[in-house]
Amino acid sequence: MQADDDAPEFPSTTHLSIVDQAGDAVALTSSIESAFGSRIQVDGYLLNNQLTDFSLTAERDGRRVANRLEPGKRPLSSMAPTFIFDAAGQLHAVLGSPGGSRIINYVARTIVSVLDSGLDPASAIAMPHVGNRNGATEIERGRFPEDVAKELERRGHELQRGDMTSGLNLIVRHANGWIGAADPAS
């Protein structure tokens, strides 16, 4: 089976990360899919229309598409509310982001920036966005280093420059408590 990418994306997702004084934490990503969701309201809540996250095409080239609509299936989702624990099992960080299928790239880049590069939350989130969703390598217009972009092109990457506002937010444990940050562009 092959997945396809013809499920439409709409900007109606949000994420929040919370850590309280007791160290209890929440990473919550929620979406109604498109503006006003299904446009049906029940007891003051708008119902989502997540069924549009399924592929609109059930078959392609005579083969069933993996993300097709069928009973008992959940639609493809890139939501990635994330908890990171240290080696002792203590909560180290809480993060997540809206952003449709770019969420995975946003969250993964932030985790690498914090854990591997040792960046503080604000610096990690402020890094220029880059990602690939099985096509052109997407880089954030006006913020991605041009010398790195040229090297990627030299190595055969097809680049697509565009606006990439993530909505990322991140809370990291430090010696004196917790430090949080959010995407300055959101």
mmCIF file of C-alpha atoms in Angstrom:
data_model
loop_
_atom_site.group_PDB
_atom_site.id
_atom_site.type_symbol
_atom_site.label_atom_id
_atom_site.label_comp_id
_atom_site.label_asym_id
_atom_site.label_seq_id
_atom_site.Cartn_x
_atom_site.Cartn_y
_atom_site.Cartn_z
ATOM 1 C CA MET A 1 0.000 0.000 0.000
ATOM 2 C CA GLN A 2 1.122 3.507 -0.698
ATOM 3 C CA ALA A 3 0.214 6.630 1.218
ATOM 4 C CA ASP A 4 -0.735 9.673 -0.739
ATOM 5 C CA ASP A 5 -0.772 13.292 0.267
ATOM 6 C CA ASP A 6 -4.024 14.524 -1.191
ATOM 7 C CA ALA A 7 -5.749 15.075 2.156
ATOM 8 C CA PRO A 8 -6.220 18.856 2.369
ATOM 9 C CA GLU A 9 -4.605 20.826 5.220
ATOM 10 C CA PHE A 10 -6.251 23.741 6.982
ATOM 11 C CA PRO A 11 -4.831 26.103 9.642
ATOM 12 C CA SER A 12 -7.102 25.248 12.580
ATOM 13 C CA THR A 13 -4.820 23.405 14.997
ATOM 14 C CA THR A 14 -3.404 24.633 18.284
ATOM 15 C CA HIS A 15 -0.945 23.292 20.828
ATOM 16 C CA LEU A 16 -0.273 24.139 24.450
ATOM 17 C CA SER A 17 2.349 22.900 26.889
ATOM 18 C CA ILE A 18 1.881 23.321 30.639
ATOM 19 C CA VAL A 19 3.924 22.396 33.723
ATOM 20 C CA ASP A 20 2.579 23.348 37.164
ATOM 21 C CA GLN A 21 4.367 23.895 40.497
ATOM 22 C CA ALA A 22 4.052 20.204 41.364
ATOM 23 C CA GLY A 23 5.675 19.193 38.067
ATOM 24 C CA ASP A 24 2.453 17.850 36.581
ATOM 25 C CA ALA A 25 2.508 18.439 32.844
ATOM 26 C CA VAL A 26 0.213 18.633 29.840
ATOM 27 C CA ALA A 27 1.099 18.552 26.145
ATOM 28 C CA LEU A 28 -2.129 19.076 24.200
ATOM 29 C CA THR A 29 -2.573 19.391 20.461
ATOM 30 C CA SER A 30 -6.125 19.921 19.247
ATOM 31 C CA SER A 31 -7.645 20.528 15.854
ATOM 32 C CA ILE A 32 -11.071 21.139 14.400
ATOM 33 C CA GLU A 33 -9.428 20.597 10.990
ATOM 34 C CA SER A 34 -10.787 23.573 9.043
ATOM 35 C CA ALA A 35 -12.297 26.887 10.066
ATOM 36 C CA PHE A 36 -15.396 26.100 12.152
ATOM 37 C CA GLY A 37 -14.716 22.353 11.776
ATOM 38 C CA SER A 38 -17.782 20.487 10.595
ATOM 39 C CA ARG A 39 -19.843 23.656 11.182
ATOM 40 C CA ILE A 40 -21.959 21.652 13.642
ATOM 41 C CA GLN A 41 -22.162 22.873 17.215
ATOM 42 C CA VAL A 42 -23.156 20.643 20.143
ATOM 43 C CA ASP A 43 -23.520 22.071 23.661
ATOM 44 C CA GLY A 44 -21.365 25.062 22.710
ATOM 45 C CA TYR A 45 -18.565 23.043 21.088
ATOM 46 C CA LEU A 46 -17.766 22.930 17.399
ATOM 47 C CA LEU A 47 -17.351 19.382 16.121
ATOM 48 C CA ASN A 48 -14.256 18.762 14.010
ATOM 49 C CA ASN A 49 -14.150 17.411 10.489
ATOM 50 C CA GLN A 50 -11.073 15.203 10.913
ATOM 51 C CA LEU A 51 -12.457 12.754 8.357
ATOM 52 C CA THR A 52 -10.934 15.061 5.749
ATOM 53 C CA ASP A 53 -7.541 13.851 7.052
ATOM 54 C CA PHE A 54 -8.171 10.639 5.120
ATOM 55 C CA SER A 55 -6.933 10.514 1.547
ATOM 56 C CA LEU A 56 -9.620 11.570 -0.883
ATOM 57 C CA THR A 57 -8.522 8.819 -3.284
ATOM 58 C CA ALA A 58 -9.069 5.193 -2.191
ATOM 59 C CA GLU A 59 -7.023 3.646 -5.025
ATOM 60 C CA ARG A 60 -4.119 4.786 -7.125
ATOM 61 C CA ASP A 61 -2.685 2.839 -10.052
ATOM 62 C CA GLY A 62 -4.809 -0.167 -9.086
ATOM 63 C CA ARG A 63 -3.456 -0.262 -5.524
ATOM 64 C CA ARG A 64 -5.284 0.674 -2.350
ATOM 65 C CA VAL A 65 -4.019 3.844 -0.696
ATOM 66 C CA ALA A 66 -2.913 3.273 2.924
ATOM 67 C CA ASN A 67 -4.694 6.373 4.250
ATOM 68 C CA ARG A 68 -8.021 5.550 2.569
ATOM 69 C CA LEU A 69 -11.290 5.879 4.475
ATOM 70 C CA GLU A 70 -12.658 2.602 5.822
ATOM 71 C CA PRO A 71 -14.416 1.376 9.002
ATOM 72 C CA GLY A 72 -12.291 1.194 12.146
ATOM 73 C CA LYS A 73 -9.413 3.303 10.798
ATOM 74 C CA ARG A 74 -8.043 6.499 12.211
ATOM 75 C CA PRO A 75 -6.942 9.152 9.737
ATOM 76 C CA LEU A 76 -3.290 10.025 9.249
ATOM 77 C CA SER A 77 -2.234 12.693 11.741
ATOM 78 C CA SER A 78 1.003 14.542 12.370
ATOM 79 C CA MET A 79 0.037 15.714 15.855
ATOM 80 C CA ALA A 80 3.025 15.223 18.148
ATOM 81 C CA PRO A 81 2.430 16.402 21.717
ATOM 82 C CA THR A 82 5.732 15.370 23.300
ATOM 83 C CA PHE A 83 7.159 14.612 26.741
ATOM 84 C CA ILE A 84 10.919 14.069 27.101
ATOM 85 C CA PHE A 85 12.229 12.224 30.160
ATOM 86 C CA ASP A 86 15.811 12.092 31.428
ATOM 87 C CA ALA A 87 17.722 8.873 32.200
ATOM 88 C CA ALA A 88 16.316 8.863 35.764
ATOM 89 C CA GLY A 89 12.762 8.987 34.435
ATOM 90 C CA GLN A 90 12.164 12.604 35.435
ATOM 91 C CA LEU A 91 10.319 14.922 33.091
ATOM 92 C CA HIS A 92 12.853 17.054 31.208
ATOM 93 C CA ALA A 93 10.738 18.851 28.590
ATOM 94 C CA VAL A 94 7.229 19.297 27.204
ATOM 95 C CA LEU A 95 6.612 20.545 23.667
ATOM 96 C CA GLY A 96 4.468 20.495 20.573
ATOM 97 C CA SER A 97 3.205 22.590 17.692
ATOM 98 C CA PRO A 98 0.366 23.163 15.282
ATOM 99 C CA GLY A 99 1.266 23.088 11.598
ATOM 100 C CA GLY A 100 -0.370 20.188 9.760
ATOM 101 C CA SER A 101 2.090 17.743 8.234
ATOM 102 C CA ARG A 102 4.984 20.081 9.140
ATOM 103 C CA ILE A 103 4.453 19.382 12.858
ATOM 104 C CA ILE A 104 6.817 16.394 12.822
ATOM 105 C CA ASN A 105 9.645 18.484 11.322
ATOM 106 C CA TYR A 106 9.023 21.366 13.753
ATOM 107 C CA VAL A 107 9.016 19.126 16.832
ATOM 108 C CA ALA A 108 11.955 16.926 15.732
ATOM 109 C CA ARG A 109 14.153 19.939 14.916
ATOM 110 C CA THR A 110 13.377 21.463 18.313
ATOM 111 C CA ILE A 111 14.191 18.225 20.163
ATOM 112 C CA VAL A 112 17.545 17.966 18.349
ATOM 113 C CA SER A 113 18.283 21.644 19.088
ATOM 114 C CA VAL A 114 17.658 21.146 22.819
ATOM 115 C CA LEU A 115 19.088 17.670 23.416
ATOM 116 C CA ASP A 116 21.956 17.499 20.915
ATOM 117 C CA SER A 117 22.918 21.165 20.530
ATOM 118 C CA GLY A 118 22.164 22.223 24.116
ATOM 119 C CA LEU A 119 20.147 25.284 23.105
ATOM 120 C CA ASP A 120 17.861 27.030 25.579
ATOM 121 C CA PRO A 121 14.121 26.937 24.734
ATOM 122 C CA ALA A 122 13.944 30.382 23.100
ATOM 123 C CA SER A 123 17.007 29.747 20.924
ATOM 124 C CA ALA A 124 15.812 26.270 19.933
ATOM 125 C CA ILE A 125 12.409 27.530 18.828
ATOM 126 C CA ALA A 126 13.844 30.583 17.045
ATOM 127 C CA MET A 127 16.005 28.419 14.736
ATOM 128 C CA PRO A 128 15.027 28.737 11.050
ATOM 129 C CA HIS A 129 12.589 26.030 10.000
ATOM 130 C CA VAL A 130 13.560 23.309 7.543
ATOM 131 C CA GLY A 131 11.840 20.073 6.651
ATOM 132 C CA ASN A 132 10.896 17.565 4.037
ATOM 133 C CA ARG A 133 7.500 15.961 3.539
ATOM 134 C CA ASN A 134 8.552 13.433 0.879
ATOM 135 C CA GLY A 135 9.108 16.075 -1.773
ATOM 136 C CA ALA A 136 11.072 19.288 -2.038
ATOM 137 C CA THR A 137 13.121 20.330 0.984
ATOM 138 C CA GLU A 138 11.243 23.240 2.515
ATOM 139 C CA ILE A 139 13.222 26.091 4.047
ATOM 140 C CA GLU A 140 11.953 29.168 5.825
ATOM 141 C CA ARG A 141 12.060 32.164 3.504
ATOM 142 C CA GLY A 142 14.325 34.988 4.672
ATOM 143 C CA ARG A 143 15.638 33.143 7.735
ATOM 144 C CA PHE A 144 17.415 30.027 6.470
ATOM 145 C CA PRO A 145 21.187 30.523 5.932
ATOM 146 C CA GLU A 146 21.784 31.015 2.206
ATOM 147 C CA ASP A 147 25.169 29.245 2.274
ATOM 148 C CA VAL A 148 23.485 26.123 3.677
ATOM 149 C CA ALA A 149 20.708 26.416 1.063
ATOM 150 C CA LYS A 150 23.294 26.564 -1.739
ATOM 151 C CA GLU A 151 25.077 23.507 -0.348
ATOM 152 C CA LEU A 152 21.790 21.579 -0.191
ATOM 153 C CA GLU A 153 21.105 22.489 -3.834
ATOM 154 C CA ARG A 154 24.648 21.445 -4.790
ATOM 155 C CA ARG A 155 23.921 18.057 -3.210
ATOM 156 C CA GLY A 156 20.782 17.641 -5.307
ATOM 157 C CA HIS A 157 18.032 18.954 -3.045
ATOM 158 C CA GLU A 158 15.134 20.721 -4.694
ATOM 159 C CA LEU A 159 14.435 23.659 -2.371
ATOM 160 C CA GLN A 160 11.125 25.349 -1.764
ATOM 161 C CA ARG A 161 11.277 28.631 0.151
ATOM 162 C CA GLY A 162 8.190 29.724 2.036
ATOM 163 C CA ASP A 163 6.651 31.033 5.215
ATOM 164 C CA MET A 164 6.852 28.455 7.981
ATOM 165 C CA THR A 165 5.229 29.803 11.146
ATOM 166 C CA SER A 166 5.142 26.887 13.551
ATOM 167 C CA GLY A 167 3.324 27.892 16.721
ATOM 168 C CA LEU A 168 5.850 25.744 18.623
ATOM 169 C CA ASN A 169 5.976 25.994 22.377
ATOM 170 C CA LEU A 170 8.449 24.310 24.692
ATOM 171 C CA ILE A 171 9.080 24.053 28.428
ATOM 172 C CA VAL A 172 12.426 22.662 29.672
ATOM 173 C CA ARG A 173 13.512 21.815 33.226
ATOM 174 C CA HIS A 174 16.563 23.715 34.460
ATOM 175 C CA ALA A 175 18.326 23.769 37.834
ATOM 176 C CA ASN A 176 16.129 26.607 39.124
ATOM 177 C CA GLY A 177 12.808 25.413 37.722
ATOM 178 C CA TRP A 178 11.230 25.508 34.285
ATOM 179 C CA ILE A 179 11.929 27.781 31.305
ATOM 180 C CA GLY A 180 9.411 28.117 28.499
ATOM 181 C CA ALA A 181 9.345 29.683 25.053
ATOM 182 C CA ALA A 182 7.034 29.999 22.066
ATOM 183 C CA ASP A 183 7.620 30.645 18.369
ATOM 184 C CA PRO A 184 8.177 34.419 18.156
ATOM 185 C CA ALA A 185 6.549 34.513 14.713
ATOM 186 C CA SER A 186 3.239 33.023 15.858
#
